[in-house]
Short mmCIF file of N, CA and C in Angstrom, two decimals:
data_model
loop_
_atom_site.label_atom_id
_atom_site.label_comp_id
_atom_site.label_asym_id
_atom_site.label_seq_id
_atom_site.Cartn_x
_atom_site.Cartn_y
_atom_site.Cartn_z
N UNK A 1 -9.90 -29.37 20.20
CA UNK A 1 -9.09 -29.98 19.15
C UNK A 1 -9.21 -29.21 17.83
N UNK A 2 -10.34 -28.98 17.34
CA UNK A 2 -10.61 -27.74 16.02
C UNK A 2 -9.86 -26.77 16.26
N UNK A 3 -9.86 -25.97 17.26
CA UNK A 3 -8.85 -24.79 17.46
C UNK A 3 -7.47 -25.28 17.47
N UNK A 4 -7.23 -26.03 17.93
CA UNK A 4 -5.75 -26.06 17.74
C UNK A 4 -5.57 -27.27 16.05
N UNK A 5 -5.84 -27.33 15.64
CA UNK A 5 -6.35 -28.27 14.11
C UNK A 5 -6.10 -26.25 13.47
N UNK A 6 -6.91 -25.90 13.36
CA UNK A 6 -7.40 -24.09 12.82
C UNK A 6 -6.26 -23.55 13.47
N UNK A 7 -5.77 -23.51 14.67
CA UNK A 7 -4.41 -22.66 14.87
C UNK A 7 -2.90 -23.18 13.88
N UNK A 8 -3.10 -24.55 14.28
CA UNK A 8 -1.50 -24.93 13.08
C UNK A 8 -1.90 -24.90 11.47
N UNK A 9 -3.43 -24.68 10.96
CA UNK A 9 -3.43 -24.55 9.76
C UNK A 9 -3.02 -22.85 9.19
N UNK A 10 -3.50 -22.12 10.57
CA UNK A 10 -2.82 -20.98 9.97
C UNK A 10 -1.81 -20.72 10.16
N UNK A 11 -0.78 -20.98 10.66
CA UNK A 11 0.45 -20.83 11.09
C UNK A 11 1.41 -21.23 9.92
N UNK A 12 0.46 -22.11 9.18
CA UNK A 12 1.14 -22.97 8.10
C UNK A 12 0.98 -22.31 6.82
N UNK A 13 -0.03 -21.53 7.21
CA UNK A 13 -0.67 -20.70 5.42
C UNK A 13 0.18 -19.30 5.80
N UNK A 14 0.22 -18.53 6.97
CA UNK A 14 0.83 -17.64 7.34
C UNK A 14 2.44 -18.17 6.99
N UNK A 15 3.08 -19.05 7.30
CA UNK A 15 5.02 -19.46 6.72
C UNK A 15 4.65 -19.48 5.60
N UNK A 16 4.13 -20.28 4.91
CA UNK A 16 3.90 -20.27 3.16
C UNK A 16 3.53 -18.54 2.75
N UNK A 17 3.10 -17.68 3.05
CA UNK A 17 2.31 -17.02 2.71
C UNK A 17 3.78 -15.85 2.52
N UNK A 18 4.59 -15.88 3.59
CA UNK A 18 5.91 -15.06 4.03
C UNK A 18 6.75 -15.52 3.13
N UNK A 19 7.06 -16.71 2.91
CA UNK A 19 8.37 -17.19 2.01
C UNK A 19 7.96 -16.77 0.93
N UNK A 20 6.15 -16.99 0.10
CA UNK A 20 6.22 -16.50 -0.92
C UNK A 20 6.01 -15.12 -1.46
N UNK A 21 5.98 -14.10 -0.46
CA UNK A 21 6.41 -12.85 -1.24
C UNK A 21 7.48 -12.18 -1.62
N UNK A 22 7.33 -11.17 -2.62
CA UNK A 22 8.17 -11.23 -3.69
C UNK A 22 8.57 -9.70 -2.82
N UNK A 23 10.13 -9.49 -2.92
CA UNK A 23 10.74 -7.91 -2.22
C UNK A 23 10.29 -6.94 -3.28
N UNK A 24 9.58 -6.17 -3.36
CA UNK A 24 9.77 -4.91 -4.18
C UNK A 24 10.83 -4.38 -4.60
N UNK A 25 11.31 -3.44 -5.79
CA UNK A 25 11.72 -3.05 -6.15
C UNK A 25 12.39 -1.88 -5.44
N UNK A 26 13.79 -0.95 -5.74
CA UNK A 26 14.09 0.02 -4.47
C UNK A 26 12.77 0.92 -5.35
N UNK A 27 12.98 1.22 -6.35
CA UNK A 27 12.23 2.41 -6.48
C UNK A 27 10.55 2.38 -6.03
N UNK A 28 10.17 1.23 -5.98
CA UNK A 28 8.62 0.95 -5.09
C UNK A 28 9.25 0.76 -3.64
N UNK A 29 9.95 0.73 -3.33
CA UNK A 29 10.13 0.99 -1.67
C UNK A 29 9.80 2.42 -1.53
N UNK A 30 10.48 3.48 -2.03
CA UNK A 30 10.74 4.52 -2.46
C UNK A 30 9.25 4.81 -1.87
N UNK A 31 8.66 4.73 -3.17
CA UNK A 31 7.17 5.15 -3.52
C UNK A 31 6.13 4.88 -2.67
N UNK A 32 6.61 3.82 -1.89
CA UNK A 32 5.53 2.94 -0.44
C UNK A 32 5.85 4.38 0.42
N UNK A 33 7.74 4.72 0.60
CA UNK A 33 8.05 5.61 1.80
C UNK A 33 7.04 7.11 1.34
N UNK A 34 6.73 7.70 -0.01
CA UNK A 34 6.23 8.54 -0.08
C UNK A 34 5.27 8.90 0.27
N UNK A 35 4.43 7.52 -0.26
CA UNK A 35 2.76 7.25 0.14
C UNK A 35 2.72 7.50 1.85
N UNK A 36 2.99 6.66 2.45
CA UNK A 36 2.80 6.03 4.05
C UNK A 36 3.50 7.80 4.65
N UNK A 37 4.61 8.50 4.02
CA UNK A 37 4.86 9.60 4.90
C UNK A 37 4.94 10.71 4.57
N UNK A 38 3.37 10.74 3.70
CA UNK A 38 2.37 11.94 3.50
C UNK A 38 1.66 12.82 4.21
N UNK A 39 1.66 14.06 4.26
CA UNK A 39 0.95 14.23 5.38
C UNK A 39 -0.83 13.74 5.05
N UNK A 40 -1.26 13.38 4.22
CA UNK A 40 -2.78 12.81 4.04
C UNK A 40 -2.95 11.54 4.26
N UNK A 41 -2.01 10.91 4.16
CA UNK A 41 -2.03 9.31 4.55
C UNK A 41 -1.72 9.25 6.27
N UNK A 42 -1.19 10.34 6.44
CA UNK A 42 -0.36 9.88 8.05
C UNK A 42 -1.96 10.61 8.39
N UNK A 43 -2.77 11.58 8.13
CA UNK A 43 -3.78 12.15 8.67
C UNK A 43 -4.98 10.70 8.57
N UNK A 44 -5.28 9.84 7.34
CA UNK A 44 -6.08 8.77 7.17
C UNK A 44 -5.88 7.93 8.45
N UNK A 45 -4.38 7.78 8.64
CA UNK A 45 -4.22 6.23 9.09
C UNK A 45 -4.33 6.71 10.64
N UNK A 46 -4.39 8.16 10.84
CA UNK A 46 -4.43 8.33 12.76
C UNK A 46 -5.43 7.66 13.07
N UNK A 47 -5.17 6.90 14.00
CA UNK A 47 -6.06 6.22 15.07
C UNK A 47 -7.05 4.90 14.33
N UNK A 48 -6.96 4.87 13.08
CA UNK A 48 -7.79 3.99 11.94
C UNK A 48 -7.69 2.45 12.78
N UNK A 49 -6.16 1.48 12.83
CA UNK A 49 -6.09 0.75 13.52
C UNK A 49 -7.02 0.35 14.61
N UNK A 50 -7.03 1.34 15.75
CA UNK A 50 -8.21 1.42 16.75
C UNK A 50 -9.54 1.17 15.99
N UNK A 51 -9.68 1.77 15.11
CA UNK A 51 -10.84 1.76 14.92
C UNK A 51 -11.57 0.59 14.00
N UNK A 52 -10.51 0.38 13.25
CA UNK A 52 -10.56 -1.33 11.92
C UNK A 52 -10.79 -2.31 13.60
N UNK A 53 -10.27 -2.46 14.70
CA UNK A 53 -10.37 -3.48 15.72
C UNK A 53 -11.37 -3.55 16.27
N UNK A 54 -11.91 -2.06 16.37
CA UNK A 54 -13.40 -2.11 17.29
C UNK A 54 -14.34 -2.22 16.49
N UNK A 55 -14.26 -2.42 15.07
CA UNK A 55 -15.22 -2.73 14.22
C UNK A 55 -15.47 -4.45 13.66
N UNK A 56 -14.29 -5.06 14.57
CA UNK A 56 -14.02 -6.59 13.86
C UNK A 56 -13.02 -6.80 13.12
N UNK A 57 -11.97 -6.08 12.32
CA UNK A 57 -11.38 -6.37 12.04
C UNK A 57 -9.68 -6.35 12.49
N UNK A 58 -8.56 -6.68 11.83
CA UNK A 58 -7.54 -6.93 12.19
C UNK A 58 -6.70 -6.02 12.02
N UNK A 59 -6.67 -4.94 11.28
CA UNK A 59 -5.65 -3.93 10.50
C UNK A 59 -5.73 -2.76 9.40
N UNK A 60 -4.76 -2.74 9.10
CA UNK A 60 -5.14 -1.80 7.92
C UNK A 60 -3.55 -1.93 7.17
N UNK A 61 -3.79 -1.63 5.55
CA UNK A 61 -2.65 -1.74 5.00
C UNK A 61 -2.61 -1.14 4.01
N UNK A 62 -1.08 -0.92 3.16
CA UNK A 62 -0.90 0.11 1.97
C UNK A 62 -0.42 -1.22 0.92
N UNK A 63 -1.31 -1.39 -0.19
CA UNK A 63 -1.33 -2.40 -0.66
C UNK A 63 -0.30 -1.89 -2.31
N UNK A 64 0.07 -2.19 -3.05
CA UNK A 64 0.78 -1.79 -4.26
C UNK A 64 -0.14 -2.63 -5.47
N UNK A 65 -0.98 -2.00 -6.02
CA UNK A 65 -2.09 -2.35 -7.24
C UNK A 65 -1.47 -2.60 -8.32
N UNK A 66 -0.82 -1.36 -8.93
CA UNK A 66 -0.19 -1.52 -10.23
C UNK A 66 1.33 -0.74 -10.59
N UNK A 67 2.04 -1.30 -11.19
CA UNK A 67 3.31 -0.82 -11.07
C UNK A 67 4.29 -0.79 -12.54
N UNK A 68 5.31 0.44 -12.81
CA UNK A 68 5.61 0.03 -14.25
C UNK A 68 6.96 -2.07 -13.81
N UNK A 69 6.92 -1.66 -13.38
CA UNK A 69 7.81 -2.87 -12.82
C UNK A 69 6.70 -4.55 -12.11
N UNK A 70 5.74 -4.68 -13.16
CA UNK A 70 4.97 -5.57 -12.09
C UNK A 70 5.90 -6.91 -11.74
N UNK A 71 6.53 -7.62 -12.92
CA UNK A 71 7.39 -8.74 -12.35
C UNK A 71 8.06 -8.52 -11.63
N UNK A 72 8.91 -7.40 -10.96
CA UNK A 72 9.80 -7.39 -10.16
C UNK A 72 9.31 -7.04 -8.38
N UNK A 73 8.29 -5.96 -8.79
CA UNK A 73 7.28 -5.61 -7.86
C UNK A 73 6.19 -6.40 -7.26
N UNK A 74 5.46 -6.77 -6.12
CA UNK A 74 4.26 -7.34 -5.71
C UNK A 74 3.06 -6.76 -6.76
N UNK A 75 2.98 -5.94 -7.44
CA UNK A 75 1.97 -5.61 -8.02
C UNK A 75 1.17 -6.60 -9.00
N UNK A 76 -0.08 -6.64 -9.08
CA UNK A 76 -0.87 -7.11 -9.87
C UNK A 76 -0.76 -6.58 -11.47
N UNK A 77 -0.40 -5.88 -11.53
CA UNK A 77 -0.30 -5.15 -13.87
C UNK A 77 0.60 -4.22 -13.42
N UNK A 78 0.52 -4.16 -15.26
CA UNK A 78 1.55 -2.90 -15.52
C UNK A 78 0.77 -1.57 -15.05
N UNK A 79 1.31 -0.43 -15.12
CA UNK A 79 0.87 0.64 -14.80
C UNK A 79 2.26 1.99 -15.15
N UNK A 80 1.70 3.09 -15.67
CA UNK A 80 3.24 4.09 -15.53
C UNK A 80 3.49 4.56 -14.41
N UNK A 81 2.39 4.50 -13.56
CA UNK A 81 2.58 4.93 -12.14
C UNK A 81 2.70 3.74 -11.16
N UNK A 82 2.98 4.45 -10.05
CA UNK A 82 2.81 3.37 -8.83
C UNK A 82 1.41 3.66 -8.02
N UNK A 83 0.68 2.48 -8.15
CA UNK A 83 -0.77 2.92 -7.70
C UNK A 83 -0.93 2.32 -6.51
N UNK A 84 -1.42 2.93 -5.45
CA UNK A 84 -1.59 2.31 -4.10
C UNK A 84 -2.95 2.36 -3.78
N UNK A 85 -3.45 0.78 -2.64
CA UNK A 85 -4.48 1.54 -2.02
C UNK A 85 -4.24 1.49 -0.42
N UNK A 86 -5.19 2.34 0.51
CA UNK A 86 -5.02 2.28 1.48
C UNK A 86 -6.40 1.15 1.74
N UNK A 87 -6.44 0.12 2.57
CA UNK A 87 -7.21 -0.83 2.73
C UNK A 87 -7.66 -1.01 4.41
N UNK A 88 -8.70 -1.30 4.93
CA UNK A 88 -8.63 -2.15 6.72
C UNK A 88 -9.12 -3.27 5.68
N UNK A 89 -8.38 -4.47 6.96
CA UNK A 89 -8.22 -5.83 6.75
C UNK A 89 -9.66 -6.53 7.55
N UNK A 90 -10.51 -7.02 7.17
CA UNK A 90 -11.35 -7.58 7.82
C UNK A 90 -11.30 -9.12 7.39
N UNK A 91 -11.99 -10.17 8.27
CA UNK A 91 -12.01 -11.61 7.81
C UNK A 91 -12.57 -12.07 6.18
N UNK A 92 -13.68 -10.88 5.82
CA UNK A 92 -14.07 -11.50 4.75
C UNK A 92 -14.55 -10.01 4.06
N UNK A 93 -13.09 -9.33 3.97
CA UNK A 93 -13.68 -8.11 2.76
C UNK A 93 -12.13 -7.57 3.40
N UNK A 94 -11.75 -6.59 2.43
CA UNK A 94 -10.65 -5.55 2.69
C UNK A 94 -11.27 -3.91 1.93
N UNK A 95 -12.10 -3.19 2.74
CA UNK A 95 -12.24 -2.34 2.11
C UNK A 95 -11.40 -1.34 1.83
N UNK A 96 -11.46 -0.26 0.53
CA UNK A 96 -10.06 0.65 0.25
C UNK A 96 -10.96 1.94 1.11
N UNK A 97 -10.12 2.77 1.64
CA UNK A 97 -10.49 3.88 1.94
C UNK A 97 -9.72 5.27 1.47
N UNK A 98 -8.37 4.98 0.80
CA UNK A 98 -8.18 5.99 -0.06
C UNK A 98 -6.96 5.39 -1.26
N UNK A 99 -7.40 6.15 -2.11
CA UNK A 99 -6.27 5.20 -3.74
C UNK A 99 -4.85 6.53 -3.46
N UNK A 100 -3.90 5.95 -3.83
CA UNK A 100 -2.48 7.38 -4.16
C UNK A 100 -1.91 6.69 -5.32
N UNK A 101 -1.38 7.42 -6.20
CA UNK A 101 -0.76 7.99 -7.34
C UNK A 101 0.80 8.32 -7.56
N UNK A 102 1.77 7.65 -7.85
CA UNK A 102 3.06 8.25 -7.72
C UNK A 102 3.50 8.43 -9.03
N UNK A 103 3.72 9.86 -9.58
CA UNK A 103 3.81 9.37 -10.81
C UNK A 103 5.68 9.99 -11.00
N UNK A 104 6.42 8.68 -11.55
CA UNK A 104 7.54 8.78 -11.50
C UNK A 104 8.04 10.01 -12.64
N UNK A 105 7.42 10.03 -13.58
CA UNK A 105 7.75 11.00 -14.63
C UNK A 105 7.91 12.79 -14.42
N UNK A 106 6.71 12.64 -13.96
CA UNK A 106 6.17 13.95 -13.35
C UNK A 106 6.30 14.32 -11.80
N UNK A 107 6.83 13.08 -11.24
CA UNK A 107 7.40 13.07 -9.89
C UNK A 107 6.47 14.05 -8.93
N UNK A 108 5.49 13.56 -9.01
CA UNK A 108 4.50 13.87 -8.01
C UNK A 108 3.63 12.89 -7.54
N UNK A 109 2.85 12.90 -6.25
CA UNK A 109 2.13 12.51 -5.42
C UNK A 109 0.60 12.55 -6.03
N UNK A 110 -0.21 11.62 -5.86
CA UNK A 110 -1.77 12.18 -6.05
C UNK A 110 -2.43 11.55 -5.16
N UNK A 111 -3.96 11.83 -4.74
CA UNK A 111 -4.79 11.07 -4.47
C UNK A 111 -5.82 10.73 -5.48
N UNK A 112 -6.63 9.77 -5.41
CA UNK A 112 -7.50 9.65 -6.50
C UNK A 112 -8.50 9.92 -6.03
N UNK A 113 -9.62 10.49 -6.46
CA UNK A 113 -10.47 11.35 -6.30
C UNK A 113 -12.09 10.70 -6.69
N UNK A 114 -12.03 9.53 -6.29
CA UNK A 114 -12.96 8.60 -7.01
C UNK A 114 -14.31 9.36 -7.89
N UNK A 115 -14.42 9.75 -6.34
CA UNK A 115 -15.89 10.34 -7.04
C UNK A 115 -16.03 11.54 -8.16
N UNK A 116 -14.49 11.94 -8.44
CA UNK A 116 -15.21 12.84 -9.47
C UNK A 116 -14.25 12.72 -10.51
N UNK A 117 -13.49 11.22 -10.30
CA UNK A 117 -13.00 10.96 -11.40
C UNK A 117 -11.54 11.57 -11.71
N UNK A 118 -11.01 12.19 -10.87
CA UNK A 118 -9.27 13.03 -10.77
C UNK A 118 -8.62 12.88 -9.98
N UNK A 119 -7.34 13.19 -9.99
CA UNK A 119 -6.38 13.13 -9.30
C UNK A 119 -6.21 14.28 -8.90
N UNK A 120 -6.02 14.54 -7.59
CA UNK A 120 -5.64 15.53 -7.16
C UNK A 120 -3.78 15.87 -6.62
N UNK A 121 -3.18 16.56 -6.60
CA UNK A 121 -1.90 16.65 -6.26
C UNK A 121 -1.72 17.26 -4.78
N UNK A 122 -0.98 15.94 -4.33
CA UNK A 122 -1.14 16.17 -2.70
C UNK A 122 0.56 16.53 -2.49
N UNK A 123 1.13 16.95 -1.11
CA UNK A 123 2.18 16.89 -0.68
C UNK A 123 2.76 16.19 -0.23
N UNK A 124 4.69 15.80 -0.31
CA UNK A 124 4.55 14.66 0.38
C UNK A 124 6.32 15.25 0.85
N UNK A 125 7.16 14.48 0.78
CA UNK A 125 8.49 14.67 1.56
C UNK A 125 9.21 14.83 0.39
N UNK A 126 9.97 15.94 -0.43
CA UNK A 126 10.74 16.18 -2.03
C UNK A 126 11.92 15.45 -1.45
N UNK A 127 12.40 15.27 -0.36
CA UNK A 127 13.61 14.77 -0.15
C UNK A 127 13.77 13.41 -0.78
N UNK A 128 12.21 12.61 -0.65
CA UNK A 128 12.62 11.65 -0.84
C UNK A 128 12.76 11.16 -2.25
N UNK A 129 12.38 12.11 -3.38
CA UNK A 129 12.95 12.10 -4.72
C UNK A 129 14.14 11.93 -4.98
N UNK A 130 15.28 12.91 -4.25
CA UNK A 130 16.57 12.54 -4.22
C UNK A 130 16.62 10.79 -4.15
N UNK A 131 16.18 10.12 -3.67
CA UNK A 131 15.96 8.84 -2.97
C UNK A 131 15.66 8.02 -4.43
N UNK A 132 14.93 8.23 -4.74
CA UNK A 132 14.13 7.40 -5.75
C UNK A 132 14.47 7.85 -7.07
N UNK A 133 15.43 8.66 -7.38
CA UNK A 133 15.93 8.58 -8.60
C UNK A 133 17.47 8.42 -8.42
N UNK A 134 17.63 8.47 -7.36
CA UNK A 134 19.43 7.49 -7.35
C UNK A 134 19.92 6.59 -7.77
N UNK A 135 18.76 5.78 -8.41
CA UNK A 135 19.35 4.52 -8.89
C UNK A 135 18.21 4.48 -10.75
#
């Protein structure tokens, strides 16, 4: 009876949880497509899944931190960039395993470089600039 009590409570926080997010912005769609089809992010995320599962947890995800658009965007603050992290999803922690950088001005890619405090300038797809300044 608890399990199924615990199965319809999440089912119920999971519909609430869907209706209430907010669509991003095109130009943070944009900036998600840059991040996610990097070649350093597509190199992070090989096989990670497998591996977030055999460790206990459920996933992994590209989360949107800070954004110049936060009301319109899922983001938490303002920001001039679009700041991402890469996260695995566990029951009781989401650790980041790498931060990216989009900076619309300067229209480049970064990673953040925690430990020594920089950004580094990574590669990513220029096509999709055409993309993200169309509008």
């Amino acid at each position: 009876m608890k399990n199924i009590l615990f199965l319809l409570l999440t089912l119920v926080f999971y519909g609430y949880q869907s209706k209430a997010q907010v669509k991003e912005s095109y130009k943070a769609q944009i900036a998600y497509k840059i991040v996610e089809t990097s070649p350093r992010c597509k190199q992070l995320t090989k096989g990670l899944y497998e591996r977030v599962v055999k460790n206990g947890g459920t996933s992994y995800g590209i989360m949107l931190e800070s954004s110049p658009n936060p009301k319109t965007d899922p983001s938490q603050e303002y920001s001039k960039t679009y700041n991402f992290n890469l996260h695995e999803s566990y029951a009781d922690r989401m650790p980041v395993v790498a931060r990216f950088v989009f900076d619309p001005k300067k229209q480049q890619l970064y990673e953040d470089d925690v430990v020594n405090a920089t950004l580094v300038a990574i590669p990513f797809d220029k096509k999709l600039l055409l993309l993200f300044n169309k509008k």
